[in-house]
Backbone as XML, in Angstrom:
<?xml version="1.0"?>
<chain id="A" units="angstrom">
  <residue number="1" name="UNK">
    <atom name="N" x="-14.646" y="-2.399" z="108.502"/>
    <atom name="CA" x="-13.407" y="-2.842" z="109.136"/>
    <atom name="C" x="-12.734" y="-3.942" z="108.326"/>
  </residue>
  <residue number="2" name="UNK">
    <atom name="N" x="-11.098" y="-3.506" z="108.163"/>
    <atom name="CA" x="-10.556" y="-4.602" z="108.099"/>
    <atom name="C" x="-10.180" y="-6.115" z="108.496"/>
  </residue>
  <residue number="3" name="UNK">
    <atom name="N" x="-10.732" y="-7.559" z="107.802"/>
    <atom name="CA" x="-10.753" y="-8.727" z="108.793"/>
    <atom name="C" x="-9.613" y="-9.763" z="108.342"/>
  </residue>
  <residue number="4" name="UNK">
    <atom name="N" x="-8.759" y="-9.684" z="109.305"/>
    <atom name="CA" x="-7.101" y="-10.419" z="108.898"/>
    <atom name="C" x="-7.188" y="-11.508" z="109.176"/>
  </residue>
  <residue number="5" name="UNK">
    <atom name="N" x="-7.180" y="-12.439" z="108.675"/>
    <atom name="CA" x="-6.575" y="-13.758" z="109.564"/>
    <atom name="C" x="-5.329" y="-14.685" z="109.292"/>
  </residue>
  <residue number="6" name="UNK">
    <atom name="N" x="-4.793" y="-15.082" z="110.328"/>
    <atom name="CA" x="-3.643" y="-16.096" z="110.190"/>
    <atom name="C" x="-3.881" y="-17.830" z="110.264"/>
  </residue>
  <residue number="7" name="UNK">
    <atom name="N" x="-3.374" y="-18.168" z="108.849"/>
    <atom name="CA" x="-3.298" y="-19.810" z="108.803"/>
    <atom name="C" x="-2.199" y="-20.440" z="108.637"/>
  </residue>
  <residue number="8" name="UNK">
    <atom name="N" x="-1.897" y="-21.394" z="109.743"/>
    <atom name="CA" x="-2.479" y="-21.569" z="110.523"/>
    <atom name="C" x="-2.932" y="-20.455" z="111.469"/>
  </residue>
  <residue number="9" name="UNK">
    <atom name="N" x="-4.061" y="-20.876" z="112.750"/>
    <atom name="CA" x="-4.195" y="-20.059" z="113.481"/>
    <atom name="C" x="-2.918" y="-20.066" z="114.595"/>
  </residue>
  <residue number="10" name="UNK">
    <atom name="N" x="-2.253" y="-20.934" z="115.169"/>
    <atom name="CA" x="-1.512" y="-21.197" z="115.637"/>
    <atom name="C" x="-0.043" y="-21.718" z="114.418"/>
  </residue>
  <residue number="11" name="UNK">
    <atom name="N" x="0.756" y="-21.297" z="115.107"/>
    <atom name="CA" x="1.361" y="-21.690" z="113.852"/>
    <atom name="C" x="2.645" y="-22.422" z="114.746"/>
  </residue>
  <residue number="12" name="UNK">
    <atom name="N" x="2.811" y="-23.806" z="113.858"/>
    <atom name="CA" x="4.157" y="-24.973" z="114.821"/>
    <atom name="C" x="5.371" y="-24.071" z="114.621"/>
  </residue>
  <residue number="13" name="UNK">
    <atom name="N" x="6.058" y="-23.835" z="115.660"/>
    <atom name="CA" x="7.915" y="-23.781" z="115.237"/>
    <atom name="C" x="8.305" y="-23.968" z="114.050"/>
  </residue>
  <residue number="14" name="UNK">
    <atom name="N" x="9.203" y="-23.273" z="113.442"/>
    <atom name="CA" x="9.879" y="-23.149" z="112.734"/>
    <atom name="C" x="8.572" y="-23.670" z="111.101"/>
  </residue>
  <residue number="15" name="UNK">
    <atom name="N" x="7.970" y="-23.170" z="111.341"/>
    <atom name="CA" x="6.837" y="-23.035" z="110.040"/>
    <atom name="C" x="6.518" y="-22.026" z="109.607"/>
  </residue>
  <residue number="16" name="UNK">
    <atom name="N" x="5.878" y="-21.824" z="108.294"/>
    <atom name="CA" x="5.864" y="-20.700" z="107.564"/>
    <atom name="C" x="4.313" y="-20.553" z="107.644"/>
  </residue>
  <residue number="17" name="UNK">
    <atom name="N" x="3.249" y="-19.237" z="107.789"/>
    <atom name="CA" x="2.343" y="-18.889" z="108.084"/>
    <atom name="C" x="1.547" y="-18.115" z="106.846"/>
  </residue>
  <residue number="18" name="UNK">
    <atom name="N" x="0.455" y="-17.910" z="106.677"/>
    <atom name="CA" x="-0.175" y="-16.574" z="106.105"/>
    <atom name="C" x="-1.108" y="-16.262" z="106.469"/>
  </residue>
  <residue number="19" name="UNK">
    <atom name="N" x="-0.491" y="-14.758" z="105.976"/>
    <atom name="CA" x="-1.605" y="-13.509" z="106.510"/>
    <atom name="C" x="-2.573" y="-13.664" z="105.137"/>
  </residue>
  <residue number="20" name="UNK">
    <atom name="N" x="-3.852" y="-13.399" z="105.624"/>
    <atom name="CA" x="-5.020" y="-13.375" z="104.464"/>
    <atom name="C" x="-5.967" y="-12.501" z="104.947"/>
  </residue>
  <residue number="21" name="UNK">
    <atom name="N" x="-6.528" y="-11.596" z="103.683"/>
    <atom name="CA" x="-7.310" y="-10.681" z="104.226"/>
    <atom name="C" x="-8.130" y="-10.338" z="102.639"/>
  </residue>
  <residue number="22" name="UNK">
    <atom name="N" x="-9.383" y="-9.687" z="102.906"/>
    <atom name="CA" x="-9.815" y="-8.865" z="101.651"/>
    <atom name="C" x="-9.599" y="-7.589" z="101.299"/>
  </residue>
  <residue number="23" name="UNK">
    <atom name="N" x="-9.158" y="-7.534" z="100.188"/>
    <atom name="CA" x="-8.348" y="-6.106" z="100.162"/>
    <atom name="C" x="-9.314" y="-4.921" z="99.092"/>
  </residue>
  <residue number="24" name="UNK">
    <atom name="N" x="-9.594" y="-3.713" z="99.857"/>
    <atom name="CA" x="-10.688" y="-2.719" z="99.352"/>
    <atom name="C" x="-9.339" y="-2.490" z="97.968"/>
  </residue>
  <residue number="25" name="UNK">
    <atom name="N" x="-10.614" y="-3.004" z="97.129"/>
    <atom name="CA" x="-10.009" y="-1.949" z="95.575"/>
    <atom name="C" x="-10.179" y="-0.599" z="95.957"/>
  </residue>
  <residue number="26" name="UNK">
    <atom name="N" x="-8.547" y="-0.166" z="94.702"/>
    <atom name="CA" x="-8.036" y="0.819" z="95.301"/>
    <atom name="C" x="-6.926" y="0.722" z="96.011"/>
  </residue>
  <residue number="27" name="UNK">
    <atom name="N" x="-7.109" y="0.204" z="97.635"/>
    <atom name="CA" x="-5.722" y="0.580" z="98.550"/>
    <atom name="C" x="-5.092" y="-0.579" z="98.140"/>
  </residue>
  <residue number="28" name="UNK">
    <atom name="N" x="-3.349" y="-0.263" z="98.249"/>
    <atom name="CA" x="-2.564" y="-1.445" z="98.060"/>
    <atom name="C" x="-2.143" y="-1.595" z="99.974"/>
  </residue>
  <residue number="29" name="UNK">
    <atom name="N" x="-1.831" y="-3.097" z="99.563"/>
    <atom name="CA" x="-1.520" y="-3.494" z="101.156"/>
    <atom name="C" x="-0.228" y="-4.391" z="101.044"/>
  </residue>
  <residue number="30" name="UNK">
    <atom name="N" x="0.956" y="-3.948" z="102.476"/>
    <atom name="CA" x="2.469" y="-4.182" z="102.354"/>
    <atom name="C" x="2.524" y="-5.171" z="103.275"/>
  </residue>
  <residue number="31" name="UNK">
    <atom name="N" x="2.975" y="-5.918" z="103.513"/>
    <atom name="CA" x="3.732" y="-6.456" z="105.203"/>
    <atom name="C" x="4.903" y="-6.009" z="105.492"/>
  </residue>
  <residue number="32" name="UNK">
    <atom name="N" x="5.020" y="-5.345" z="106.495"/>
    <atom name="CA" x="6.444" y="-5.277" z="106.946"/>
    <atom name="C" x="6.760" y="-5.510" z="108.198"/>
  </residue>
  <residue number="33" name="UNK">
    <atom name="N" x="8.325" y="-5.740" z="108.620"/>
    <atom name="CA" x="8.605" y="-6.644" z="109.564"/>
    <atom name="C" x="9.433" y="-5.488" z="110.202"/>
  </residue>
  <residue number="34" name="UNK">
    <atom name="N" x="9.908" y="-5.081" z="111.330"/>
    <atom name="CA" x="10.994" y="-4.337" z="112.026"/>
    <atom name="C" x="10.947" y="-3.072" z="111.210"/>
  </residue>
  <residue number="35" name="UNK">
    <atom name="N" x="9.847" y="-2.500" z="110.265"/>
    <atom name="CA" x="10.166" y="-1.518" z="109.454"/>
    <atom name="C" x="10.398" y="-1.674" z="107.928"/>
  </residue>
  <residue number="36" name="UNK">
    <atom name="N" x="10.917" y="-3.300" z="107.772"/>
    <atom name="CA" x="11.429" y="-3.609" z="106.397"/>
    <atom name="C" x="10.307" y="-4.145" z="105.561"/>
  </residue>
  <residue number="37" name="UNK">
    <atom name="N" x="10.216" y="-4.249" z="103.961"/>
    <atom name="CA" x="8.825" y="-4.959" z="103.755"/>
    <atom name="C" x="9.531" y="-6.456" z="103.514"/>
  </residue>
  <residue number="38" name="UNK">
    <atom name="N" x="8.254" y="-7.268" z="103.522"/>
    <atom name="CA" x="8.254" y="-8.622" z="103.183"/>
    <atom name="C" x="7.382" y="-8.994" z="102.043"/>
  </residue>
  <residue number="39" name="UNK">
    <atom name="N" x="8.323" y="-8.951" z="100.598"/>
    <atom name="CA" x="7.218" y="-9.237" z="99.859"/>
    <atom name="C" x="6.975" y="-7.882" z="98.955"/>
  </residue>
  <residue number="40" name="UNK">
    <atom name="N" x="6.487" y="-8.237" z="97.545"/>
    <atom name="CA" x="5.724" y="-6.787" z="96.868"/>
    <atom name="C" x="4.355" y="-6.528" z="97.581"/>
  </residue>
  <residue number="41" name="UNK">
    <atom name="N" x="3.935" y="-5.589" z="97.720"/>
    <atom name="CA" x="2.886" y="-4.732" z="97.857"/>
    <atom name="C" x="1.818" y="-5.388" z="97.204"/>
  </residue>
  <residue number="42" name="UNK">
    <atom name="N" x="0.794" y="-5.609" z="97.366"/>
    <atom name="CA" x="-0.566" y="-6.002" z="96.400"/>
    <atom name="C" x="-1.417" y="-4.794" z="96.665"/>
  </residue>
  <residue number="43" name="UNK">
    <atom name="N" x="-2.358" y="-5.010" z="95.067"/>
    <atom name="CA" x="-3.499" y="-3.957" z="94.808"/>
    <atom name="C" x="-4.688" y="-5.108" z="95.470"/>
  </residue>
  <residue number="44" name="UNK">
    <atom name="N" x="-5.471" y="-3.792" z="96.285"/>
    <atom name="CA" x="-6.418" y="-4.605" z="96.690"/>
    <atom name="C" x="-7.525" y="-4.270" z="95.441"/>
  </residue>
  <residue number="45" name="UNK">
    <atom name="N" x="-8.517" y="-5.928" z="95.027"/>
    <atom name="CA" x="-9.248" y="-5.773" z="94.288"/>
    <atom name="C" x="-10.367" y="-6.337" z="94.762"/>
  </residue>
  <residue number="46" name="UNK">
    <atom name="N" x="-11.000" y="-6.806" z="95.920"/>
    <atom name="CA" x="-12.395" y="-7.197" z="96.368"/>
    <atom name="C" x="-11.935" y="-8.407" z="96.876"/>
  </residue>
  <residue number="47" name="UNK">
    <atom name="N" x="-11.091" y="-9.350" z="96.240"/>
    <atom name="CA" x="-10.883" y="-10.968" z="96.556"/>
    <atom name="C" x="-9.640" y="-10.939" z="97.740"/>
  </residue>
  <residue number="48" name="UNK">
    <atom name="N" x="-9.633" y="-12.063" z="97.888"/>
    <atom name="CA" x="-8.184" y="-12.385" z="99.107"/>
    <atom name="C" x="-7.266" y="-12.006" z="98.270"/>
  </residue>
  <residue number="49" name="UNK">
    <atom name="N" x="-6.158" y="-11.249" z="99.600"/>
    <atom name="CA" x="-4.892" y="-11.460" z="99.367"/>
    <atom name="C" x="-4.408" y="-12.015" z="99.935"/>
  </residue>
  <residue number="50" name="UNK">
    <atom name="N" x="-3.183" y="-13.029" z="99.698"/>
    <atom name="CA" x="-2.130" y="-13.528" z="101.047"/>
    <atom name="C" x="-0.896" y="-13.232" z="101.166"/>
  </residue>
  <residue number="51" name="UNK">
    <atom name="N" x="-0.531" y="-12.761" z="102.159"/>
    <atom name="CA" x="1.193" y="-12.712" z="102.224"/>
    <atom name="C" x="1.774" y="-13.741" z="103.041"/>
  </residue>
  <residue number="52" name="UNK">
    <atom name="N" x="2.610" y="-14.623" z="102.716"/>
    <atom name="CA" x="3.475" y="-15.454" z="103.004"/>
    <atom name="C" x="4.600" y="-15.112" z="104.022"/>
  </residue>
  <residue number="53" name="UNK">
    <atom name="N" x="4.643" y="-15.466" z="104.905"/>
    <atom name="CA" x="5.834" y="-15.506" z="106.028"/>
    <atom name="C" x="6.734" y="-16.121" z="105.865"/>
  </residue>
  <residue number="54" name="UNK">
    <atom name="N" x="8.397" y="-15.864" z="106.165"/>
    <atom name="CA" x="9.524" y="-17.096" z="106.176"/>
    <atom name="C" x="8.920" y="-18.045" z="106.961"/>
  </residue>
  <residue number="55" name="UNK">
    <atom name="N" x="9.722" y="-19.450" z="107.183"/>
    <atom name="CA" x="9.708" y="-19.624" z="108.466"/>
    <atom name="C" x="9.838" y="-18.788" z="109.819"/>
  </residue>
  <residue number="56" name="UNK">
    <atom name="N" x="8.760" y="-19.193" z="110.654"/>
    <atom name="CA" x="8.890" y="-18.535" z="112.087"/>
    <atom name="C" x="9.309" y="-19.394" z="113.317"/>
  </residue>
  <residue number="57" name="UNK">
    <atom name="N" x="10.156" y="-18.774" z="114.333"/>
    <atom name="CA" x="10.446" y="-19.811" z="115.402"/>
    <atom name="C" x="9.910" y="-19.192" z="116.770"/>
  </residue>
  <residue number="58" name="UNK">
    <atom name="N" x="9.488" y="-17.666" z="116.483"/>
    <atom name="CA" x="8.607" y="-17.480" z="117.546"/>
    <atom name="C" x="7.396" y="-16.323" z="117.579"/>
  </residue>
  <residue number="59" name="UNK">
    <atom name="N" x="6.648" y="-15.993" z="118.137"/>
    <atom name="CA" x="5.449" y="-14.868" z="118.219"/>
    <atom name="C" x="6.120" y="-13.480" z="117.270"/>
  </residue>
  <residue number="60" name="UNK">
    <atom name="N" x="5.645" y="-13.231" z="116.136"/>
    <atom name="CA" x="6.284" y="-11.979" z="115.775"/>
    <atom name="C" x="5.300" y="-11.455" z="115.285"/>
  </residue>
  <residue number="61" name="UNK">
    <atom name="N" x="5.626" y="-10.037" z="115.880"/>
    <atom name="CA" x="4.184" y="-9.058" z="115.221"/>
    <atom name="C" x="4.596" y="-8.092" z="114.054"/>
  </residue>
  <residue number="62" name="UNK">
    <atom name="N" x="3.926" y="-8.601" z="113.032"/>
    <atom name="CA" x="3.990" y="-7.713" z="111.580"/>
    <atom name="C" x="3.574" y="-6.316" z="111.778"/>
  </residue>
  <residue number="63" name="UNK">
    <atom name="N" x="3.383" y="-6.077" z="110.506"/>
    <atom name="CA" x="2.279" y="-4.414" z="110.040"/>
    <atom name="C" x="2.001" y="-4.884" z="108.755"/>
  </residue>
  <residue number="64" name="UNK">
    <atom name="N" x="0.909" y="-4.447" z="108.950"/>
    <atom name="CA" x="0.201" y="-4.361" z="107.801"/>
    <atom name="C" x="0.190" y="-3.289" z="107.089"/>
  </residue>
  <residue number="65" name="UNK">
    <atom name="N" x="0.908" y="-2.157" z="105.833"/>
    <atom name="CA" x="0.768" y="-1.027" z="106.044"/>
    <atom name="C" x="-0.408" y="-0.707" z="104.592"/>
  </residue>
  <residue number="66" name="UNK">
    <atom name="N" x="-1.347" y="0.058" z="105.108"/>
    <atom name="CA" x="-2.408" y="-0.201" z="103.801"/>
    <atom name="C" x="-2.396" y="1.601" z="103.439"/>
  </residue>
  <residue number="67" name="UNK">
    <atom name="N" x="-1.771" y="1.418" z="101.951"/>
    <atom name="CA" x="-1.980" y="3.038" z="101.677"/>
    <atom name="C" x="-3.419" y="3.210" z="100.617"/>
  </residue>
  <residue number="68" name="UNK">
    <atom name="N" x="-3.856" y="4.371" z="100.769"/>
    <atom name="CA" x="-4.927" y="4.623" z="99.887"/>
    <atom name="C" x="-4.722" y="5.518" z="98.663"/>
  </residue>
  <residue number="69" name="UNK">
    <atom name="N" x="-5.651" y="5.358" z="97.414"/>
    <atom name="CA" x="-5.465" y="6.524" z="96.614"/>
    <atom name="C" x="-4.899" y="7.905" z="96.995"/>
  </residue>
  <residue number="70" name="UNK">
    <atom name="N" x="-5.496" y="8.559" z="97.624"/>
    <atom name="CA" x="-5.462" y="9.617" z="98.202"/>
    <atom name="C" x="-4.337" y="10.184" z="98.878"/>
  </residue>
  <residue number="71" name="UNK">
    <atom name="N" x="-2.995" y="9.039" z="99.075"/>
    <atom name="CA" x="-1.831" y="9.011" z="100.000"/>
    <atom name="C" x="-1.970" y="8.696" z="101.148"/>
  </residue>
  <residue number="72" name="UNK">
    <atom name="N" x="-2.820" y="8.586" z="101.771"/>
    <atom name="CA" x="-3.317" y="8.434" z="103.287"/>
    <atom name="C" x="-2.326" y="6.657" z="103.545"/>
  </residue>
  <residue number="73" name="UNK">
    <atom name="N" x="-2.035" y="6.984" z="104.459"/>
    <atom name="CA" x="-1.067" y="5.096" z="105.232"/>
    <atom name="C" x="-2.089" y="4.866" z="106.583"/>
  </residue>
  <residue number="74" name="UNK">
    <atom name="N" x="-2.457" y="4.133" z="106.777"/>
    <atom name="CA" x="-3.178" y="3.070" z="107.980"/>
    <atom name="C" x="-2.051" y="1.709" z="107.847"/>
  </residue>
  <residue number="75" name="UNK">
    <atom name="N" x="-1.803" y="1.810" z="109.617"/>
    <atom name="CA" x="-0.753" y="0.705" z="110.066"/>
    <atom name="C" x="-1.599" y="0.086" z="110.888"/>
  </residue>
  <residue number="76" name="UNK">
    <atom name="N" x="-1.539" y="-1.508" z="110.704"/>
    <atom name="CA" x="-2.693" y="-2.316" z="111.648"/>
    <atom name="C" x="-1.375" y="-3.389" z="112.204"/>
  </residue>
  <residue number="77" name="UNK">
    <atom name="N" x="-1.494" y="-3.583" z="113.107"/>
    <atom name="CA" x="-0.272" y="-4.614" z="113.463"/>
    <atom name="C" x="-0.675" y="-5.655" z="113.686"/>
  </residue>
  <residue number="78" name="UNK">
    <atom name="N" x="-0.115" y="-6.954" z="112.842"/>
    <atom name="CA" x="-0.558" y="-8.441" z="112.832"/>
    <atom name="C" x="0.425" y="-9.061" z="113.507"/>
  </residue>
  <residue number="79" name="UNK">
    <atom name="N" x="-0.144" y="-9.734" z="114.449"/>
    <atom name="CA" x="0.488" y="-11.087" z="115.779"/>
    <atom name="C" x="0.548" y="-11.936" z="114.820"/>
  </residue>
  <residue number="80" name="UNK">
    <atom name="N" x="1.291" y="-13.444" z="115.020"/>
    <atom name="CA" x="1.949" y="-14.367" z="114.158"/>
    <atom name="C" x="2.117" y="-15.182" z="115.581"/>
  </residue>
  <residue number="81" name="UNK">
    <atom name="N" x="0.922" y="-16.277" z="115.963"/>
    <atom name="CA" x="1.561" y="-16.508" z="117.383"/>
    <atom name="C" x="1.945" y="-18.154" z="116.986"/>
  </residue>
  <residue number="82" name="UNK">
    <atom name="N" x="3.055" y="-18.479" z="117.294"/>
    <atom name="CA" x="4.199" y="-19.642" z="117.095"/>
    <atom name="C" x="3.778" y="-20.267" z="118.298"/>
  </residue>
  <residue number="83" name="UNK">
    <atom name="N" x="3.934" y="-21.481" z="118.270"/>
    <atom name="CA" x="4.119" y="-22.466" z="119.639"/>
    <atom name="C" x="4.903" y="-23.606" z="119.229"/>
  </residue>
  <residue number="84" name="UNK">
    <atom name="N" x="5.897" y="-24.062" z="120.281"/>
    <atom name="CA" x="6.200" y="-25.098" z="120.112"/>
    <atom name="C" x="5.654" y="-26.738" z="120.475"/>
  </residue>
  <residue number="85" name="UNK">
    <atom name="N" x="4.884" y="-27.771" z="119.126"/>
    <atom name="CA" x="4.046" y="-28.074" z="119.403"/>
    <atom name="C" x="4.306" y="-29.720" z="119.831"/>
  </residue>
  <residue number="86" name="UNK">
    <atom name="N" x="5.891" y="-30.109" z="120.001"/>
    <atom name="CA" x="6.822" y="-31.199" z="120.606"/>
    <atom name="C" x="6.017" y="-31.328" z="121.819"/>
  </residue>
</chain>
């Protein structure tokens, strides 16, 4: 299994977040937002990857879209949970 995490875990208003994960050499892995990507694509090679978020001002749930050699797409959807911490 794939193991994602977001740092912060909580993330303040209007702050910028990342997604981090280990990425199986071989599949490349996208973020995308509403459908759109965020960011180039990375090759996964055994070590972390991170993708970087704009600033966020509230809970937004990504995708992760991870394609494989083979053509095969797996969509995992990543939460981004914001609080305002005033």
């Amino acid at each position: 299994p794939l193991l994602v995490r977001i740092e912060p875990a909580i993330v303040p208003a209007d702050s910028a977040a990342k997604i981090v994960l280990v990425g199986r050499a071989g599949d490349t892995y996208a973020l995308d937002l509403d459908g759109a990507p965020r960011g180039a694509p990375q090759a996964g090679n055994g070590s972390e990857l991170t993708f970087p978020t704009d600033p966020l001002s509230r809970t937004t749930a990504f995708t992760l879209v991870i394609r494989s050699p083979g053509g095969s797409e797996r969509l995992l959807p990543v939460t981004v949970r914001v609080e305002d911490m005033q």
